[in-house]
mmCIF file of C-alpha atoms in Angstrom:
data_model
loop_
_atom_site.group_PDB
_atom_site.id
_atom_site.type_symbol
_atom_site.label_atom_id
_atom_site.label_comp_id
_atom_site.label_asym_id
_atom_site.label_seq_id
_atom_site.Cartn_x
_atom_site.Cartn_y
_atom_site.Cartn_z
ATOM 1 C CA UNK A 1 -11.880 -6.170 -40.930
ATOM 2 C CA UNK A 2 -14.799 -3.886 -42.305
ATOM 3 C CA UNK A 3 -15.730 -1.151 -39.384
ATOM 4 C CA UNK A 4 -13.173 -1.792 -37.190
ATOM 5 C CA UNK A 5 -11.527 0.859 -35.281
ATOM 6 C CA UNK A 6 -7.919 0.179 -33.663
ATOM 7 C CA UNK A 7 -7.927 1.602 -30.092
ATOM 8 C CA UNK A 8 -6.001 4.921 -29.928
ATOM 9 C CA UNK A 9 -2.622 4.522 -28.247
ATOM 10 C CA UNK A 10 -1.888 4.909 -24.830
ATOM 11 C CA UNK A 11 -0.216 7.827 -23.735
ATOM 12 C CA UNK A 12 1.001 6.432 -20.307
ATOM 13 C CA UNK A 13 4.434 4.026 -20.562
ATOM 14 C CA UNK A 14 3.806 0.759 -18.606
ATOM 15 C CA UNK A 15 -0.035 1.385 -18.132
ATOM 16 C CA UNK A 16 -0.172 -2.490 -17.787
ATOM 17 C CA UNK A 17 2.394 -2.849 -14.936
ATOM 18 C CA UNK A 18 4.163 -5.288 -16.985
ATOM 19 C CA UNK A 19 7.840 -3.893 -16.789
ATOM 20 C CA UNK A 20 9.672 -3.574 -13.099
ATOM 21 C CA UNK A 21 13.238 -2.654 -13.548
ATOM 22 C CA UNK A 22 13.888 -1.845 -10.101
ATOM 23 C CA UNK A 23 12.338 -4.611 -8.009
ATOM 24 C CA UNK A 24 9.036 -5.893 -7.508
ATOM 25 C CA UNK A 25 8.382 -4.342 -3.793
ATOM 26 C CA UNK A 26 9.137 -1.424 -2.369
ATOM 27 C CA UNK A 27 8.374 0.184 1.297
ATOM 28 C CA UNK A 28 8.513 3.541 1.888
ATOM 29 C CA UNK A 29 8.816 3.997 6.036
ATOM 30 C CA UNK A 30 7.446 7.272 7.810
ATOM 31 C CA UNK A 31 8.131 9.592 8.864
ATOM 32 C CA UNK A 32 11.442 9.741 6.038
ATOM 33 C CA UNK A 33 13.659 12.590 4.522
ATOM 34 C CA UNK A 34 13.012 11.236 0.718
ATOM 35 C CA UNK A 35 9.670 9.498 0.981
ATOM 36 C CA UNK A 36 8.957 9.609 -2.636
ATOM 37 C CA UNK A 37 10.239 7.322 -5.323
ATOM 38 C CA UNK A 38 9.760 5.194 -8.627
ATOM 39 C CA UNK A 39 8.250 1.657 -8.636
ATOM 40 C CA UNK A 40 6.951 0.247 -11.358
ATOM 41 C CA UNK A 41 8.711 1.280 -14.642
ATOM 42 C CA UNK A 42 7.514 5.171 -15.097
ATOM 43 C CA UNK A 43 5.284 4.780 -11.749
ATOM 44 C CA UNK A 44 6.294 7.308 -9.176
ATOM 45 C CA UNK A 45 4.778 7.085 -5.974
ATOM 46 C CA UNK A 46 4.599 9.883 -2.579
ATOM 47 C CA UNK A 47 3.748 10.182 0.457
ATOM 48 C CA UNK A 48 3.948 13.760 1.617
ATOM 49 C CA UNK A 49 3.372 14.762 5.458
ATOM 50 C CA UNK A 50 3.844 11.022 6.462
ATOM 51 C CA UNK A 51 3.970 10.778 10.712
ATOM 52 C CA UNK A 52 4.183 7.173 11.142
ATOM 53 C CA UNK A 53 3.464 3.282 8.863
ATOM 54 C CA UNK A 54 4.449 2.439 5.870
ATOM 55 C CA UNK A 55 3.467 2.413 2.097
ATOM 56 C CA UNK A 56 3.952 -0.768 0.575
ATOM 57 C CA UNK A 57 3.889 -0.828 -3.192
ATOM 58 C CA UNK A 58 4.166 -4.551 -4.875
ATOM 59 C CA UNK A 59 3.980 -6.153 -8.083
ATOM 60 C CA UNK A 60 0.816 -8.797 -7.574
ATOM 61 C CA UNK A 61 0.196 -11.325 -10.405
ATOM 62 C CA UNK A 62 -3.140 -12.205 -11.697
ATOM 63 C CA UNK A 63 -4.073 -15.640 -11.488
ATOM 64 C CA UNK A 64 -4.259 -17.502 -15.311
ATOM 65 C CA UNK A 65 -7.655 -18.091 -15.010
ATOM 66 C CA UNK A 66 -9.451 -15.023 -13.399
ATOM 67 C CA UNK A 67 -11.928 -13.026 -16.081
ATOM 68 C CA UNK A 68 -12.511 -9.872 -13.649
ATOM 69 C CA UNK A 69 -10.373 -7.776 -15.259
ATOM 70 C CA UNK A 70 -10.382 -8.626 -19.338
ATOM 71 C CA UNK A 71 -7.138 -8.761 -21.767
ATOM 72 C CA UNK A 72 -5.313 -11.158 -20.126
ATOM 73 C CA UNK A 73 -3.155 -8.821 -18.048
ATOM 74 C CA UNK A 74 -0.162 -10.748 -16.078
ATOM 75 C CA UNK A 75 0.156 -8.228 -13.333
ATOM 76 C CA UNK A 76 -1.517 -5.157 -10.995
ATOM 77 C CA UNK A 77 0.178 -2.624 -8.817
ATOM 78 C CA UNK A 78 -0.833 -3.276 -4.797
ATOM 79 C CA UNK A 79 -0.250 -0.422 -2.646
ATOM 80 C CA UNK A 80 -0.654 -1.026 0.983
ATOM 81 C CA UNK A 81 -0.604 0.850 3.878
ATOM 82 C CA UNK A 82 0.905 -0.502 7.349
ATOM 83 C CA UNK A 83 -0.431 1.870 9.724
ATOM 84 C CA UNK A 84 0.169 4.844 7.127
ATOM 85 C CA UNK A 85 -0.888 7.762 8.810
ATOM 86 C CA UNK A 86 -0.383 11.343 7.344
ATOM 87 C CA UNK A 87 -0.332 15.016 9.344
ATOM 88 C CA UNK A 88 -3.200 17.483 8.433
ATOM 89 C CA UNK A 89 -2.449 18.229 5.197
ATOM 90 C CA UNK A 90 -1.293 14.410 4.079
ATOM 91 C CA UNK A 91 -1.134 13.160 0.207
ATOM 92 C CA UNK A 92 -0.697 9.685 -0.479
ATOM 93 C CA UNK A 93 0.005 9.549 -4.435
ATOM 94 C CA UNK A 94 0.446 7.248 -7.351
ATOM 95 C CA UNK A 95 1.603 9.292 -10.541
ATOM 96 C CA UNK A 96 3.372 9.153 -13.909
ATOM 97 C CA UNK A 97 4.733 11.932 -16.070
ATOM 98 C CA UNK A 98 4.928 12.214 -19.883
ATOM 99 C CA UNK A 99 7.685 14.411 -21.507
ATOM 100 C CA UNK A 100 6.375 18.173 -22.436
ATOM 101 C CA UNK A 101 3.867 20.245 -20.922
ATOM 102 C CA UNK A 102 2.007 20.853 -24.384
ATOM 103 C CA UNK A 103 0.854 17.459 -24.413
ATOM 104 C CA UNK A 104 -2.794 17.124 -25.095
ATOM 105 C CA UNK A 105 -2.975 20.868 -24.321
ATOM 106 C CA UNK A 106 -6.345 22.225 -25.546
ATOM 107 C CA UNK A 107 -7.957 19.084 -25.609
ATOM 108 C CA UNK A 108 -9.947 16.157 -23.924
ATOM 109 C CA UNK A 109 -8.373 13.244 -22.800
ATOM 110 C CA UNK A 110 -10.067 10.042 -21.403
ATOM 111 C CA UNK A 111 -8.146 7.762 -18.295
ATOM 112 C CA UNK A 112 -9.531 4.681 -17.832
ATOM 113 C CA UNK A 113 -8.035 1.670 -15.210
ATOM 114 C CA UNK A 114 -9.706 -1.289 -13.371
ATOM 115 C CA UNK A 115 -9.250 -0.935 -9.658
ATOM 116 C CA UNK A 116 -10.139 -2.282 -6.253
ATOM 117 C CA UNK A 117 -9.632 -2.026 -2.174
ATOM 118 C CA UNK A 118 -9.472 -4.267 0.689
ATOM 119 C CA UNK A 119 -11.885 -2.203 3.039
ATOM 120 C CA UNK A 120 -15.226 -4.136 2.910
ATOM 121 C CA UNK A 121 -16.774 -0.681 3.786
ATOM 122 C CA UNK A 122 -15.420 0.898 0.374
ATOM 123 C CA UNK A 123 -12.621 3.866 -0.359
ATOM 124 C CA UNK A 124 -12.326 6.515 -2.176
ATOM 125 C CA UNK A 125 -9.864 7.200 -4.896
ATOM 126 C CA UNK A 126 -9.159 10.972 -6.800
ATOM 127 C CA UNK A 127 -7.506 10.409 -10.482
ATOM 128 C CA UNK A 128 -7.019 13.808 -12.567
ATOM 129 C CA UNK A 129 -4.485 15.275 -14.719
ATOM 130 C CA UNK A 130 -1.967 18.099 -14.371
ATOM 131 C CA UNK A 131 0.087 20.583 -15.926
ATOM 132 C CA UNK A 132 3.739 20.829 -14.882
ATOM 133 C CA UNK A 133 5.625 23.753 -16.225
ATOM 134 C CA UNK A 134 8.760 22.699 -14.996
ATOM 135 C CA UNK A 135 12.057 24.230 -12.899
ATOM 136 C CA UNK A 136 11.568 27.866 -13.855
ATOM 137 C CA UNK A 137 8.345 27.681 -15.011
ATOM 138 C CA UNK A 138 5.090 28.705 -14.414
ATOM 139 C CA UNK A 139 2.977 27.537 -11.474
ATOM 140 C CA UNK A 140 1.305 23.784 -11.606
ATOM 141 C CA UNK A 141 -2.217 24.167 -13.530
ATOM 142 C CA UNK A 142 -4.163 21.183 -12.011
ATOM 143 C CA UNK A 143 -7.381 19.891 -13.746
ATOM 144 C CA UNK A 144 -9.793 18.915 -10.873
ATOM 145 C CA UNK A 145 -9.774 15.311 -9.734
ATOM 146 C CA UNK A 146 -12.739 12.854 -10.103
ATOM 147 C CA UNK A 147 -13.480 10.078 -7.354
ATOM 148 C CA UNK A 148 -13.502 6.685 -8.444
ATOM 149 C CA UNK A 149 -15.530 4.536 -5.150
ATOM 150 C CA UNK A 150 -13.836 1.130 -4.784
ATOM 151 C CA UNK A 151 -15.257 -1.734 -3.466
ATOM 152 C CA UNK A 152 -13.596 -5.276 -2.985
ATOM 153 C CA UNK A 153 -14.355 -6.427 -6.143
ATOM 154 C CA UNK A 154 -12.340 -5.405 -9.413
ATOM 155 C CA UNK A 155 -14.225 -2.179 -11.333
ATOM 156 C CA UNK A 156 -13.486 -0.155 -14.383
ATOM 157 C CA UNK A 157 -13.479 3.532 -14.169
ATOM 158 C CA UNK A 158 -13.502 5.996 -17.194
ATOM 159 C CA UNK A 159 -13.072 9.740 -16.613
ATOM 160 C CA UNK A 160 -12.533 12.487 -19.432
ATOM 161 C CA UNK A 161 -10.696 15.866 -18.709
ATOM 162 C CA UNK A 162 -10.247 19.073 -20.741
ATOM 163 C CA UNK A 163 -6.733 19.704 -20.339
ATOM 164 C CA UNK A 164 -6.367 23.564 -20.696
ATOM 165 C CA UNK A 165 -4.574 25.497 -23.695
ATOM 166 C CA UNK A 166 -1.099 26.600 -22.560
ATOM 167 C CA UNK A 167 -1.611 30.348 -21.395
ATOM 168 C CA UNK A 168 0.073 32.650 -23.863
ATOM 169 C CA UNK A 169 2.271 34.084 -20.870
ATOM 170 C CA UNK A 170 2.822 31.013 -19.274
ATOM 171 C CA UNK A 171 6.723 30.183 -18.808
ATOM 172 C CA UNK A 172 8.272 26.839 -19.554
ATOM 173 C CA UNK A 173 10.876 25.616 -17.661
ATOM 174 C CA UNK A 174 13.357 22.539 -18.082
ATOM 175 C CA UNK A 175 11.918 19.296 -17.032
ATOM 176 C CA UNK A 176 8.250 20.088 -18.215
ATOM 177 C CA UNK A 177 5.944 17.319 -18.031
ATOM 178 C CA UNK A 178 2.063 16.772 -18.423
ATOM 179 C CA UNK A 179 0.646 14.043 -16.184
ATOM 180 C CA UNK A 180 -1.640 11.761 -14.496
ATOM 181 C CA UNK A 181 -2.024 11.905 -10.762
ATOM 182 C CA UNK A 182 -3.717 9.606 -8.333
ATOM 183 C CA UNK A 183 -4.833 10.673 -4.546
ATOM 184 C CA UNK A 184 -4.740 7.498 -2.407
ATOM 185 C CA UNK A 185 -5.065 10.043 0.898
ATOM 186 C CA UNK A 186 -6.028 13.969 0.268
ATOM 187 C CA UNK A 187 -6.115 15.992 2.953
ATOM 188 C CA UNK A 188 -6.405 19.915 3.898
ATOM 189 C CA UNK A 189 -4.597 22.240 1.761
ATOM 190 C CA UNK A 190 -4.174 19.054 -1.018
ATOM 191 C CA UNK A 191 -7.570 18.138 -0.892
ATOM 192 C CA UNK A 192 -8.662 21.583 -1.966
ATOM 193 C CA UNK A 193 -5.665 22.092 -4.035
ATOM 194 C CA UNK A 194 -6.946 19.108 -6.816
ATOM 195 C CA UNK A 195 -10.551 19.837 -6.174
ATOM 196 C CA UNK A 196 -12.280 17.296 -3.834
ATOM 197 C CA UNK A 197 -15.292 18.170 -2.414
ATOM 198 C CA UNK A 198 -14.648 16.010 0.744
ATOM 199 C CA UNK A 199 -10.794 14.784 1.845
ATOM 200 C CA UNK A 200 -9.427 11.036 1.167
ATOM 201 C CA UNK A 201 -8.615 9.737 4.870
ATOM 202 C CA UNK A 202 -5.752 7.974 5.532
ATOM 203 C CA UNK A 203 -4.733 4.691 3.989
ATOM 204 C CA UNK A 204 -4.082 3.353 7.608
ATOM 205 C CA UNK A 205 -3.879 -0.479 6.769
ATOM 206 C CA UNK A 206 -6.149 -0.453 3.476
ATOM 207 C CA UNK A 207 -4.909 -1.324 0.107
ATOM 208 C CA UNK A 208 -5.584 -0.064 -3.176
ATOM 209 C CA UNK A 209 -5.230 -2.204 -6.197
ATOM 210 C CA UNK A 210 -4.793 -0.935 -9.833
ATOM 211 C CA UNK A 211 -4.449 -2.390 -12.970
ATOM 212 C CA UNK A 212 -4.373 -1.698 -17.216
ATOM 213 C CA UNK A 213 -4.274 2.421 -16.535
ATOM 214 C CA UNK A 214 -4.768 4.072 -19.946
ATOM 215 C CA UNK A 215 -4.564 7.660 -20.673
ATOM 216 C CA UNK A 216 -6.032 8.781 -24.379
ATOM 217 C CA UNK A 217 -7.084 11.282 -26.539
ATOM 218 C CA UNK A 218 -10.601 11.731 -27.041
ATOM 219 C CA UNK A 219 -13.793 11.710 -24.558
ATOM 220 C CA UNK A 220 -14.375 8.197 -24.621
ATOM 221 C CA UNK A 221 -12.502 4.917 -23.912
ATOM 222 C CA UNK A 222 -11.360 3.235 -27.365
ATOM 223 C CA UNK A 223 -10.099 -0.383 -26.185
ATOM 224 C CA UNK A 224 -7.244 -1.605 -24.191
ATOM 225 C CA UNK A 225 -3.897 -1.622 -27.182
ATOM 226 C CA UNK A 226 -1.857 -4.402 -27.894
ATOM 227 C CA UNK A 227 1.533 -4.374 -25.983
ATOM 228 C CA UNK A 228 4.627 -5.932 -27.622
ATOM 229 C CA UNK A 229 6.376 -6.351 -24.115
ATOM 230 C CA UNK A 230 10.115 -5.612 -25.914
ATOM 231 C CA UNK A 231 8.958 -2.640 -26.861
ATOM 232 C CA UNK A 232 7.351 -1.449 -23.683
ATOM 233 C CA UNK A 233 10.413 -1.931 -22.140
ATOM 234 C CA UNK A 234 12.615 -0.383 -24.561
ATOM 235 C CA UNK A 235 10.180 3.061 -24.017
ATOM 236 C CA UNK A 236 11.073 2.430 -20.157
ATOM 237 C CA UNK A 237 14.855 2.068 -20.936
ATOM 238 C CA UNK A 238 14.597 5.497 -22.534
ATOM 239 C CA UNK A 239 14.536 6.639 -18.897
ATOM 240 C CA UNK A 240 15.661 4.040 -17.168
ATOM 241 C CA UNK A 241 18.663 1.075 -17.725
ATOM 242 C CA UNK A 242 20.268 -1.307 -15.474
ATOM 243 C CA UNK A 243 22.747 -4.366 -16.007
ATOM 244 C CA UNK A 244 25.694 -6.575 -14.641
ATOM 245 C CA UNK A 245 28.993 -6.981 -16.345
ATOM 246 C CA UNK A 246 32.481 -8.330 -15.423
ATOM 247 C CA UNK A 247 35.767 -6.230 -15.320
ATOM 248 C CA UNK A 248 39.084 -7.560 -15.558
ATOM 249 C CA UNK A 249 42.454 -6.015 -15.883
ATOM 250 C CA UNK A 250 46.247 -5.652 -14.232
ATOM 251 C CA UNK A 251 47.128 -3.149 -11.527
ATOM 252 C CA UNK A 252 50.461 -1.958 -11.358
ATOM 253 C CA UNK A 253 49.940 -0.548 -7.657
ATOM 254 C CA UNK A 254 47.877 0.581 -5.016
ATOM 255 C CA UNK A 255 44.762 2.123 -6.212
ATOM 256 C CA UNK A 256 46.487 2.401 -10.128
ATOM 257 C CA UNK A 257 44.074 2.827 -12.698
ATOM 258 C CA UNK A 258 43.964 -1.039 -14.084
ATOM 259 C CA UNK A 259 41.638 -1.190 -16.675
ATOM 260 C CA UNK A 260 38.202 0.095 -18.051
ATOM 261 C CA UNK A 261 35.601 -0.888 -20.630
ATOM 262 C CA UNK A 262 32.417 0.666 -22.320
ATOM 263 C CA UNK A 263 28.945 -0.705 -21.557
ATOM 264 C CA UNK A 264 26.421 0.346 -24.574
ATOM 265 C CA UNK A 265 22.909 1.143 -23.316
ATOM 266 C CA UNK A 266 20.300 -1.189 -24.631
ATOM 267 C CA UNK A 267 18.547 1.808 -25.698
ATOM 268 C CA UNK A 268 19.934 5.047 -25.904
ATOM 269 C CA UNK A 269 18.450 7.408 -22.923
ATOM 270 C CA UNK A 270 16.765 10.414 -22.883
ATOM 271 C CA UNK A 271 19.680 13.184 -24.168
ATOM 272 C CA UNK A 272 19.848 16.556 -22.946
ATOM 273 C CA UNK A 273 19.545 15.452 -19.170
ATOM 274 C CA UNK A 274 21.757 15.277 -16.276
ATOM 275 C CA UNK A 275 22.615 11.328 -15.751
ATOM 276 C CA UNK A 276 23.012 9.651 -12.564
ATOM 277 C CA UNK A 277 24.618 6.161 -12.746
ATOM 278 C CA UNK A 278 25.543 4.161 -10.164
ATOM 279 C CA UNK A 279 28.140 1.198 -9.560
ATOM 280 C CA UNK A 280 28.008 -1.528 -7.369
ATOM 281 C CA UNK A 281 30.108 -4.465 -7.019
ATOM 282 C CA UNK A 282 28.663 -7.934 -6.454
ATOM 283 C CA UNK A 283 29.676 -9.395 -3.142
ATOM 284 C CA UNK A 284 31.917 -12.229 -3.061
ATOM 285 C CA UNK A 285 33.266 -11.596 -6.558
ATOM 286 C CA UNK A 286 35.761 -9.316 -6.339
ATOM 287 C CA UNK A 287 40.005 -9.872 -6.274
ATOM 288 C CA UNK A 288 42.230 -7.335 -5.438
ATOM 289 C CA UNK A 289 39.352 -4.591 -6.101
ATOM 290 C CA UNK A 290 39.622 -1.487 -4.598
ATOM 291 C CA UNK A 291 36.915 0.770 -6.168
ATOM 292 C CA UNK A 292 35.274 1.074 -9.621
ATOM 293 C CA UNK A 293 35.532 4.841 -10.932
ATOM 294 C CA UNK A 294 32.298 5.663 -13.415
ATOM 295 C CA UNK A 295 32.490 8.630 -16.358
ATOM 296 C CA UNK A 296 29.548 9.105 -18.397
ATOM 297 C CA UNK A 297 30.385 10.128 -21.818
ATOM 298 C CA UNK A 298 27.863 9.541 -24.112
ATOM 299 C CA UNK A 299 23.459 8.830 -23.315
ATOM 300 C CA UNK A 300 24.311 5.794 -25.284
ATOM 301 C CA UNK A 301 27.472 3.883 -23.126
ATOM 302 C CA UNK A 302 28.820 4.542 -20.005
ATOM 303 C CA UNK A 303 32.635 3.431 -18.930
ATOM 304 C CA UNK A 304 33.682 1.987 -16.111
ATOM 305 C CA UNK A 305 37.463 2.072 -14.794
ATOM 306 C CA UNK A 306 38.403 -0.313 -11.852
ATOM 307 C CA UNK A 307 41.516 0.580 -9.407
ATOM 308 C CA UNK A 308 43.306 -2.347 -7.844
ATOM 309 C CA UNK A 309 44.394 -2.985 -3.982
ATOM 310 C CA UNK A 310 47.567 -3.918 -4.624
ATOM 311 C CA UNK A 311 49.820 -4.762 -7.647
ATOM 312 C CA UNK A 312 48.574 -7.733 -9.965
ATOM 313 C CA UNK A 313 45.537 -9.160 -11.290
ATOM 314 C CA UNK A 314 42.169 -7.283 -11.149
ATOM 315 C CA UNK A 315 38.734 -8.454 -11.618
ATOM 316 C CA UNK A 316 34.846 -8.706 -10.290
ATOM 317 C CA UNK A 317 31.282 -8.282 -11.435
ATOM 318 C CA UNK A 318 29.460 -5.676 -10.702
ATOM 319 C CA UNK A 319 26.110 -4.309 -11.419
ATOM 320 C CA UNK A 320 24.955 -0.632 -12.678
ATOM 321 C CA UNK A 321 21.880 1.687 -13.451
ATOM 322 C CA UNK A 322 21.338 4.934 -15.102
ATOM 323 C CA UNK A 323 18.935 7.105 -14.556
ATOM 324 C CA UNK A 324 17.364 9.781 -16.595
ATOM 325 C CA UNK A 325 13.446 10.554 -15.273
ATOM 326 C CA UNK A 326 11.542 13.038 -15.422
#
């Protein structure tokens, strides 16, 4: 079509929240020893300095007839507090990392998204980008947050940021990244760190809903790109995959290695990083199965061996996950 300019690609993966391999609902109870975690694929929620309450992160469905948010999205993410309180320097964030701190260095980027809050008086949401130089690298460089003033109605927000060039003296360590951050709560030193002129208070029992997040090169929003679900899933599986299988064999004795199988990963997973592999037996399906032993051979497949409890046939159904997140 004459005069048509295609939307620039989204630098974020799963910006439309279509992929949820880990589940559709997550509860983060405070205070905890490990208060952070991935929720929707590639999206990382964190509570720092939490003293009480919970952060509930869920996949929510748009109704088929809704017209508030364009492009017919299926899902959005809701982050809801359940009496969530943090300390003096508390933080509640929802972020995504993009591989390579050099990404967009020295360029302008535009962030666009739709959001609303349950608070009838409104609520602020801080948004920014940051450069993380990784383990053994220089300190983070944070682009000053801009503030979205949310209401109970869906609104679109668009912000442009100047991403600094990489300082020639900077040290780039392992697992470095460029990223998008949000602040649902930002108090004390964190508020100063991201450059807010006033603190964003505790989430309490408010909720913040977010849809169609796009990060693109340039100083304008160029439209929401067409997203092929299979392609988006493959991008997510570069970092995280899960599945299930059955194993069958014969054990010569107690805890003897009985059988094994190689599981090809659906998409070769991110290379040159340590993999976290877990396996668990599905309740009620194991016969004469003492344990599973997994070994990682490549970033394209894993092997699983079974040990029997006694001599005889051994079989079971099990699930597995492979994690190579930043």
